[in-house]
PDB file of C-alpha atoms in Angstrom:
ATOM      1  CA  MET A   1     -11.176  20.249  -2.778  1.00 32.00           C
ATOM      2  CA  PRO A   2     -13.891  21.384  -5.217  1.00 36.00           C
ATOM      3  CA  ARG A   3     -14.036  19.218  -8.299  1.00 36.00           C
ATOM      4  CA  PRO A   4     -14.715  20.308 -11.881  1.00 40.00           C
ATOM      5  CA  ALA A   5     -18.123  19.675 -13.349  1.00 39.00           C
ATOM      6  CA  ALA A   6     -18.656  16.557 -15.457  1.00 38.00           C
ATOM      7  CA  LYS A   7     -18.198  18.494 -18.672  1.00 43.00           C
ATOM      8  CA  ASP A   8     -14.755  19.663 -17.546  1.00 44.00           C
ATOM      9  CA  ASN A   9     -13.775  16.104 -16.714  1.00 45.00           C
ATOM     10  CA  ARG A  10     -14.532  15.049 -20.275  1.00 47.00           C
ATOM     11  CA  GLU A  11     -13.050  18.005 -22.099  1.00 52.00           C
ATOM     12  CA  ASP A  12      -9.295  18.396 -22.041  1.00 55.00           C
ATOM     13  CA  ALA A  13      -8.864  15.642 -19.469  1.00 66.00           C
ATOM     14  CA  PRO A  14      -5.287  16.141 -18.223  1.00 75.00           C
ATOM     15  CA  PRO A  15      -3.018  13.537 -19.827  1.00 80.00           C
ATOM     16  CA  SER A  16      -0.736  11.433 -17.713  1.00 83.00           C
ATOM     17  CA  MET A  17       2.886  12.458 -17.328  1.00 82.00           C
ATOM     18  CA  ALA A  18       3.809   8.783 -17.232  1.00 84.00           C
ATOM     19  CA  ARG A  19       4.521   7.274 -20.642  1.00 86.00           C
ATOM     20  CA  SER A  20       1.922   4.620 -21.322  1.00 85.00           C
ATOM     21  CA  SER A  21       4.489   2.501 -23.168  1.00 84.00           C
ATOM     22  CA  LEU A  22       6.433   2.134 -19.908  1.00 86.00           C
ATOM     23  CA  LEU A  23       3.498   1.004 -17.780  1.00 88.00           C
ATOM     24  CA  ARG A  24       2.906  -2.717 -17.380  1.00 88.00           C
ATOM     25  CA  GLU A  25      -0.240  -4.496 -16.315  1.00 90.00           C
ATOM     26  CA  LEU A  26      -0.616  -4.793 -12.560  1.00 90.00           C
ATOM     27  CA  PRO A  27       0.351  -8.079 -10.877  1.00 90.00           C
ATOM     28  CA  SER A  28      -2.473 -10.564 -10.488  1.00 92.00           C
ATOM     29  CA  THR A  29      -1.736 -11.515  -6.871  1.00 95.00           C
ATOM     30  CA  GLU A  30      -1.946  -9.577  -3.607  1.00 95.00           C
ATOM     31  CA  ARG A  31       1.663 -10.421  -2.893  1.00 94.00           C
ATOM     32  CA  GLY A  32       2.732  -9.117  -6.260  1.00 94.00           C
ATOM     33  CA  LEU A  33       0.815  -5.883  -5.726  1.00 95.00           C
ATOM     34  CA  ARG A  34       2.443  -5.384  -2.327  1.00 95.00           C
ATOM     35  CA  THR A  35       5.921  -6.006  -3.693  1.00 95.00           C
ATOM     36  CA  ARG A  36       5.361  -3.657  -6.602  1.00 96.00           C
ATOM     37  CA  SER A  37       4.028  -0.940  -4.271  1.00 95.00           C
ATOM     38  CA  ALA A  38       7.029  -1.342  -1.987  1.00 96.00           C
ATOM     39  CA  LEU A  39       9.395  -0.935  -4.940  1.00 97.00           C
ATOM     40  CA  ILE A  40       7.584   2.202  -6.111  1.00 96.00           C
ATOM     41  CA  ALA A  41       7.646   3.727  -2.620  1.00 96.00           C
ATOM     42  CA  ALA A  42      11.355   2.974  -2.269  1.00 97.00           C
ATOM     43  CA  ALA A  43      12.098   4.349  -5.736  1.00 97.00           C
ATOM     44  CA  ARG A  44      10.334   7.608  -4.982  1.00 96.00           C
ATOM     45  CA  LYS A  45      12.404   8.129  -1.838  1.00 96.00           C
ATOM     46  CA  VAL A  46      15.634   7.386  -3.675  1.00 97.00           C
ATOM     47  CA  PHE A  47      14.730   9.605  -6.649  1.00 96.00           C
ATOM     48  CA  GLU A  48      13.866  12.476  -4.312  1.00 95.00           C
ATOM     49  CA  LYS A  49      17.065  12.056  -2.302  1.00 94.00           C
ATOM     50  CA  SER A  50      19.584  11.404  -5.073  1.00 95.00           C
ATOM     51  CA  GLY A  51      17.955  12.961  -8.130  1.00 94.00           C
ATOM     52  CA  TYR A  52      16.946  11.183 -11.301  1.00 94.00           C
ATOM     53  CA  LEU A  53      20.357  11.119 -12.972  1.00 93.00           C
ATOM     54  CA  ASP A  54      22.266   9.818  -9.954  1.00 95.00           C
ATOM     55  CA  THR A  55      19.756   7.160  -8.921  1.00 96.00           C
ATOM     56  CA  ARG A  56      20.924   3.595  -9.556  1.00 95.00           C
ATOM     57  CA  LEU A  57      18.798   0.469  -9.611  1.00 95.00           C
ATOM     58  CA  ILE A  58      20.914  -0.979  -6.806  1.00 96.00           C
ATOM     59  CA  ASP A  59      19.942   2.013  -4.662  1.00 97.00           C
ATOM     60  CA  ILE A  60      16.264   1.246  -5.235  1.00 97.00           C
ATOM     61  CA  THR A  61      16.547  -2.458  -4.506  1.00 96.00           C
ATOM     62  CA  LYS A  62      18.563  -1.728  -1.371  1.00 96.00           C
ATOM     63  CA  ALA A  63      15.940   0.732  -0.141  1.00 96.00           C
ATOM     64  CA  ALA A  64      13.170  -1.758  -0.923  1.00 95.00           C
ATOM     65  CA  LYS A  65      15.183  -4.612   0.694  1.00 95.00           C
ATOM     66  CA  CYS A  66      14.782  -6.858  -2.319  1.00 94.00           C
ATOM     67  CA  SER A  67      16.979  -8.517  -4.922  1.00 95.00           C
ATOM     68  CA  ALA A  68      17.692  -7.348  -8.447  1.00 95.00           C
ATOM     69  CA  GLY A  69      15.773 -10.370  -9.674  1.00 96.00           C
ATOM     70  CA  THR A  70      12.682  -9.215  -7.789  1.00 96.00           C
ATOM     71  CA  PHE A  71      13.035  -5.751  -9.295  1.00 96.00           C
ATOM     72  CA  TYR A  72      13.174  -7.125 -12.835  1.00 96.00           C
ATOM     73  CA  THR A  73      10.044  -9.154 -12.202  1.00 96.00           C
ATOM     74  CA  TYR A  74       8.099  -5.907 -12.099  1.00 96.00           C
ATOM     75  CA  PHE A  75      10.222  -3.301 -13.905  1.00 96.00           C
ATOM     76  CA  SER A  76      12.797  -3.435 -16.661  1.00 94.00           C
ATOM     77  CA  SER A  77      14.596  -0.150 -16.057  1.00 94.00           C
ATOM     78  CA  LYS A  78      14.918   3.057 -14.075  1.00 94.00           C
ATOM     79  CA  GLU A  79      12.727   4.781 -16.662  1.00 93.00           C
ATOM     80  CA  GLU A  80       9.968   2.241 -16.158  1.00 95.00           C
ATOM     81  CA  ILE A  81       9.823   2.494 -12.387  1.00 96.00           C
ATOM     82  CA  PHE A  82       9.966   6.287 -12.612  1.00 95.00           C
ATOM     83  CA  ALA A  83       6.868   6.154 -14.831  1.00 93.00           C
ATOM     84  CA  ALA A  84       5.166   4.046 -12.166  1.00 94.00           C
ATOM     85  CA  VAL A  85       6.113   6.590  -9.488  1.00 94.00           C
ATOM     86  CA  LEU A  86       4.569   9.346 -11.595  1.00 91.00           C
ATOM     87  CA  GLU A  87       1.396   7.412 -12.320  1.00 89.00           C
ATOM     88  CA  LEU A  88       0.797   6.873  -8.623  1.00 88.00           C
ATOM     89  CA  ALA A  89       1.714  10.351  -7.409  1.00 87.00           C
ATOM     90  CA  GLN A  90       0.508  12.725 -10.115  1.00 82.00           C
ATOM     91  CA  GLU A  91      -3.136  13.104  -9.077  1.00 71.00           C
ATOM     92  CA  ASP A  92      -2.098  14.289  -5.638  1.00 72.00           C
ATOM     93  CA  MET A  93       0.704  16.564  -6.767  1.00 68.00           C
ATOM     94  CA  MET A  94      -1.004  18.109  -9.791  1.00 59.00           C
ATOM     95  CA  HIS A  95      -4.000  20.345  -9.142  1.00 52.00           C
ATOM     96  CA  PRO A  96      -6.988  19.935 -11.481  1.00 49.00           C
ATOM     97  CA  GLY A  97      -7.366  23.658 -11.953  1.00 49.00           C
ATOM     98  CA  MET A  98     -10.029  26.129 -11.014  1.00 52.00           C
ATOM     99  CA  PRO A  99     -13.310  24.190 -10.917  1.00 53.00           C
ATOM    100  CA  HIS A 100     -16.454  24.913 -12.845  1.00 54.00           C
ATOM    101  CA  VAL A 101     -18.477  27.576 -11.043  1.00 51.00           C
ATOM    102  CA  ALA A 102     -22.159  26.824 -10.486  1.00 55.00           C
ATOM    103  CA  ALA A 103     -24.710  29.618 -10.436  1.00 51.00           C
ATOM    104  CA  ASP A 104     -24.988  29.651  -6.640  1.00 60.00           C
ATOM    105  CA  ASP A 105     -21.277  29.373  -5.848  1.00 71.00           C
ATOM    106  CA  ASP A 106     -19.019  32.197  -4.663  1.00 88.00           C
ATOM    107  CA  PRO A 107     -16.234  32.480  -7.266  1.00 91.00           C
ATOM    108  CA  ALA A 108     -13.762  34.000  -4.811  1.00 92.00           C
ATOM    109  CA  ALA A 109     -14.350  31.200  -2.308  1.00 90.00           C
ATOM    110  CA  ILE A 110     -13.858  28.561  -5.000  1.00 90.00           C
ATOM    111  CA  ILE A 111     -10.612  30.180  -6.152  1.00 92.00           C
ATOM    112  CA  GLU A 112      -9.384  30.240  -2.561  1.00 92.00           C
ATOM    113  CA  ALA A 113     -10.291  26.567  -2.058  1.00 90.00           C
ATOM    114  CA  SER A 114      -8.549  25.645  -5.308  1.00 90.00           C
ATOM    115  CA  ASN A 115      -5.418  27.556  -4.336  1.00 92.00           C
ATOM    116  CA  ARG A 116      -5.391  25.910  -0.922  1.00 92.00           C
ATOM    117  CA  ALA A 117      -5.652  22.442  -2.456  1.00 89.00           C
ATOM    118  CA  TYR A 118      -2.877  23.256  -4.911  1.00 90.00           C
ATOM    119  CA  PHE A 119      -0.405  24.697  -2.409  1.00 92.00           C
ATOM    120  CA  GLU A 120      -1.052  22.000   0.190  1.00 91.00           C
ATOM    121  CA  ALA A 121      -0.395  19.332  -2.451  1.00 90.00           C
ATOM    122  CA  TYR A 122       2.708  21.205  -3.617  1.00 91.00           C
ATOM    123  CA  LYS A 123       4.030  21.359  -0.057  1.00 90.00           C
ATOM    124  CA  ARG A 124       3.393  17.633   0.493  1.00 90.00           C
ATOM    125  CA  ASN A 125       5.175  16.768  -2.740  1.00 91.00           C
ATOM    126  CA  ALA A 126       7.848  19.462  -2.823  1.00 91.00           C
ATOM    127  CA  LYS A 127      10.752  17.039  -3.289  1.00 92.00           C
ATOM    128  CA  LEU A 128       9.006  15.287  -6.145  1.00 92.00           C
ATOM    129  CA  MET A 129       8.106  18.592  -7.794  1.00 92.00           C
ATOM    130  CA  GLY A 130      11.778  19.535  -7.707  1.00 92.00           C
ATOM    131  CA  LEU A 131      12.629  16.164  -9.224  1.00 93.00           C
ATOM    132  CA  LEU A 132      10.197  16.787 -12.085  1.00 92.00           C
ATOM    133  CA  GLU A 133      12.021  20.014 -12.944  1.00 92.00           C
ATOM    134  CA  GLN A 134      15.241  18.046 -13.197  1.00 92.00           C
ATOM    135  CA  VAL A 135      13.769  15.311 -15.371  1.00 93.00           C
ATOM    136  CA  ALA A 136      12.095  17.849 -17.664  1.00 93.00           C
ATOM    137  CA  SER A 137      15.469  19.477 -18.288  1.00 93.00           C
ATOM    138  CA  VAL A 138      17.035  16.246 -19.598  1.00 92.00           C
ATOM    139  CA  ASP A 139      14.133  14.278 -21.086  1.00 92.00           C
ATOM    140  CA  PRO A 140      12.360  15.947 -24.053  1.00 93.00           C
ATOM    141  CA  GLU A 141       9.528  13.387 -24.107  1.00 92.00           C
ATOM    142  CA  PHE A 142       8.753  13.887 -20.430  1.00 92.00           C
ATOM    143  CA  ARG A 143       8.938  17.645 -20.944  1.00 93.00           C
ATOM    144  CA  ARG A 144       6.378  17.359 -23.747  1.00 93.00           C
ATOM    145  CA  LEU A 145       3.982  15.248 -21.656  1.00 90.00           C
ATOM    146  CA  ARG A 146       4.326  17.610 -18.718  1.00 90.00           C
ATOM    147  CA  GLN A 147       3.566  20.619 -20.913  1.00 92.00           C
ATOM    148  CA  GLN A 148       0.530  18.894 -22.390  1.00 91.00           C
ATOM    149  CA  ARG A 149      -0.804  18.293 -18.894  1.00 89.00           C
ATOM    150  CA  ALA A 150      -0.187  21.906 -17.877  1.00 90.00           C
ATOM    151  CA  ASP A 151      -1.923  23.132 -21.042  1.00 93.00           C
ATOM    152  CA  ALA A 152      -4.981  21.022 -20.226  1.00 90.00           C
ATOM    153  CA  PHE A 153      -5.274  22.747 -16.858  1.00 89.00           C
ATOM    154  CA  VAL A 154      -4.891  26.150 -18.507  1.00 93.00           C
ATOM    155  CA  ARG A 155      -7.739  25.369 -20.924  1.00 93.00           C
ATOM    156  CA  ARG A 156      -9.924  24.195 -18.055  1.00 91.00           C
ATOM    157  CA  ASN A 157      -9.259  27.382 -16.097  1.00 92.00           C
ATOM    158  CA  ALA A 158      -9.948  29.451 -19.211  1.00 95.00           C
ATOM    159  CA  ARG A 159     -13.404  27.882 -19.538  1.00 94.00           C
ATOM    160  CA  SER A 160     -14.150  28.754 -15.923  1.00 91.00           C
ATOM    161  CA  ILE A 161     -13.015  32.349 -16.472  1.00 95.00           C
ATOM    162  CA  GLU A 162     -15.192  32.555 -19.569  1.00 95.00           C
ATOM    163  CA  ASN A 163     -18.126  31.233 -17.530  1.00 92.00           C
ATOM    164  CA  LEU A 164     -17.620  34.009 -14.983  1.00 93.00           C
ATOM    165  CA  GLN A 165     -17.466  36.605 -17.747  1.00 95.00           C
ATOM    166  CA  GLU A 166     -20.723  35.360 -19.249  1.00 94.00           C
ATOM    167  CA  ARG A 167     -22.378  35.718 -15.855  1.00 91.00           C
ATOM    168  CA  GLY A 168     -21.045  39.253 -15.434  1.00 93.00           C
ATOM    169  CA  LEU A 169     -18.775  38.262 -12.534  1.00 93.00           C
ATOM    170  CA  ALA A 170     -15.378  38.831 -14.162  1.00 95.00           C
ATOM    171  CA  ASP A 171     -13.768  41.451 -16.394  1.00 96.00           C
ATOM    172  CA  ALA A 172     -15.329  40.895 -19.813  1.00 96.00           C
ATOM    173  CA  ASP A 173     -12.423  42.598 -21.612  1.00 96.00           C
ATOM    174  CA  LEU A 174      -9.913  39.936 -20.595  1.00 97.00           C
ATOM    175  CA  ASP A 175      -8.910  37.197 -23.011  1.00 98.00           C
ATOM    176  CA  PRO A 176      -9.863  34.062 -21.003  1.00 97.00           C
ATOM    177  CA  MET A 177      -7.044  31.908 -22.343  1.00 97.00           C
ATOM    178  CA  LEU A 178      -4.342  34.527 -21.889  1.00 97.00           C
ATOM    179  CA  ALA A 179      -5.629  35.388 -18.410  1.00 97.00           C
ATOM    180  CA  SER A 180      -5.683  31.716 -17.481  1.00 97.00           C
ATOM    181  CA  ARG A 181      -2.156  31.153 -18.748  1.00 97.00           C
ATOM    182  CA  ALA A 182      -0.839  34.169 -16.813  1.00 97.00           C
ATOM    183  CA  LEU A 183      -2.614  33.350 -13.561  1.00 96.00           C
ATOM    184  CA  SER A 184      -1.921  29.608 -13.715  1.00 94.00           C
ATOM    185  CA  GLY A 185       1.745  30.321 -14.375  1.00 94.00           C
ATOM    186  CA  MET A 186       1.884  32.711 -11.424  1.00 95.00           C
ATOM    187  CA  ILE A 187       0.476  30.095  -9.060  1.00 94.00           C
ATOM    188  CA  SER A 188       2.790  27.370 -10.365  1.00 93.00           C
ATOM    189  CA  ARG A 189       5.967  29.419 -10.031  1.00 93.00           C
ATOM    190  CA  LEU A 190       4.916  30.700  -6.621  1.00 93.00           C
ATOM    191  CA  GLY A 191       4.595  27.121  -5.421  1.00 93.00           C
ATOM    192  CA  PHE A 192       7.978  26.186  -6.875  1.00 93.00           C
ATOM    193  CA  GLY A 193       9.656  29.279  -5.491  1.00 92.00           C
ATOM    194  CA  TYR A 194       8.518  28.741  -1.926  1.00 90.00           C
ATOM    195  CA  PHE A 195       8.361  24.978  -1.511  1.00 91.00           C
ATOM    196  CA  VAL A 196      11.161  23.772  -3.811  1.00 92.00           C
ATOM    197  CA  ALA A 197      13.683  26.517  -4.476  1.00 88.00           C
ATOM    198  CA  ARG A 198      13.503  27.906  -0.916  1.00 81.00           C
ATOM    199  CA  ASP A 199      12.705  24.577   0.744  1.00 73.00           C
ATOM    200  CA  GLY A 200       9.722  26.003   2.604  1.00 68.00           C
ATOM    201  CA  GLN A 201      11.670  28.995   3.911  1.00 70.00           C
ATOM    202  CA  ALA A 202      11.315  32.706   3.211  1.00 67.00           C
ATOM    203  CA  ASP A 203      13.724  35.285   4.630  1.00 67.00           C
ATOM    204  CA  GLY A 204      14.973  32.734   7.143  1.00 66.00           C
ATOM    205  CA  ALA A 205      11.517  31.869   8.466  1.00 72.00           C
ATOM    206  CA  GLN A 206       9.055  29.095   7.717  1.00 79.00           C
ATOM    207  CA  VAL A 207       6.650  29.991   4.929  1.00 77.00           C
ATOM    208  CA  ASP A 208       3.191  30.954   6.203  1.00 89.00           C
ATOM    209  CA  LEU A 209       1.021  28.761   3.985  1.00 91.00           C
ATOM    210  CA  ASP A 210      -2.173  30.662   4.821  1.00 93.00           C
ATOM    211  CA  GLU A 211      -0.540  33.939   3.816  1.00 93.00           C
ATOM    212  CA  VAL A 212       0.624  32.455   0.512  1.00 93.00           C
ATOM    213  CA  ILE A 213      -2.925  31.269  -0.159  1.00 95.00           C
ATOM    214  CA  ARG A 214      -4.488  34.619   0.807  1.00 95.00           C
ATOM    215  CA  THR A 215      -2.084  36.597  -1.364  1.00 95.00           C
ATOM    216  CA  ALA A 216      -2.410  34.303  -4.385  1.00 96.00           C
ATOM    217  CA  THR A 217      -6.197  34.358  -4.113  1.00 96.00           C
ATOM    218  CA  ARG A 218      -6.336  38.139  -3.815  1.00 96.00           C
ATOM    219  CA  LEU A 219      -4.119  38.543  -6.876  1.00 96.00           C
ATOM    220  CA  TRP A 220      -6.298  36.116  -8.880  1.00 96.00           C
ATOM    221  CA  VAL A 221      -9.563  37.753  -7.761  1.00 96.00           C
ATOM    222  CA  ASN A 222      -8.243  41.281  -8.374  1.00 96.00           C
ATOM    223  CA  ALA A 223      -6.900  40.354 -11.794  1.00 97.00           C
ATOM    224  CA  LEU A 224     -10.331  39.072 -12.861  1.00 97.00           C
ATOM    225  CA  ARG A 225     -12.101  41.968 -11.072  1.00 95.00           C
ATOM    226  CA  ILE A 226     -14.325  39.638  -9.116  1.00 92.00           C
ATOM    227  CA  ALA A 227     -16.392  41.428  -6.487  1.00 76.00           C
ATOM    228  CA  ARG A 228     -15.969  40.195  -2.905  1.00 69.00           C
TER     229      ARG A 228
END
């Protein structure tokens, strides 16, 4: 997927959704790293199957085929291993926003590529995205971190919209930040609606991912009045 320019990577770098206070240093041995990774993989499956509230540590250790003592060697609680799951998964499941547009790039093509990357990642991680909605509803601190991350993407998209306006490629009368917030929110809820709430189904049929991408891109391009 297209990546933001270096400036965008420095400014408003999306914060982690995993609380830093819950993240330990990595094990120093290969065996320790493998065991920790196995616990994280097992925890993600259990969280996605049972939900955050109903997941028990015994469920995680059973799925990972390890003892409680092994679990406590690497994690002290359900909250701590959930933070580790987030740290590992968030770069794949969270899209970095519409990339910086260079002078010789086609804005519509970049928007389409960005939407494709976002929706493909959303589809791959649909169960986890649903889990995040649940956690956000019961954990104010996680909700705050998640909102901060979303806001960083909105600011990044707003700078790209402003860049297009300065080059005469987008509607100059639009407020870049408000436009970014509206369009980013549309894409986010579209992903949730199709891949989480409807479990990849629409009107009894499998969702056509290409059609979702085409429609979302056309709405974004039309809203900004980008010529194609």
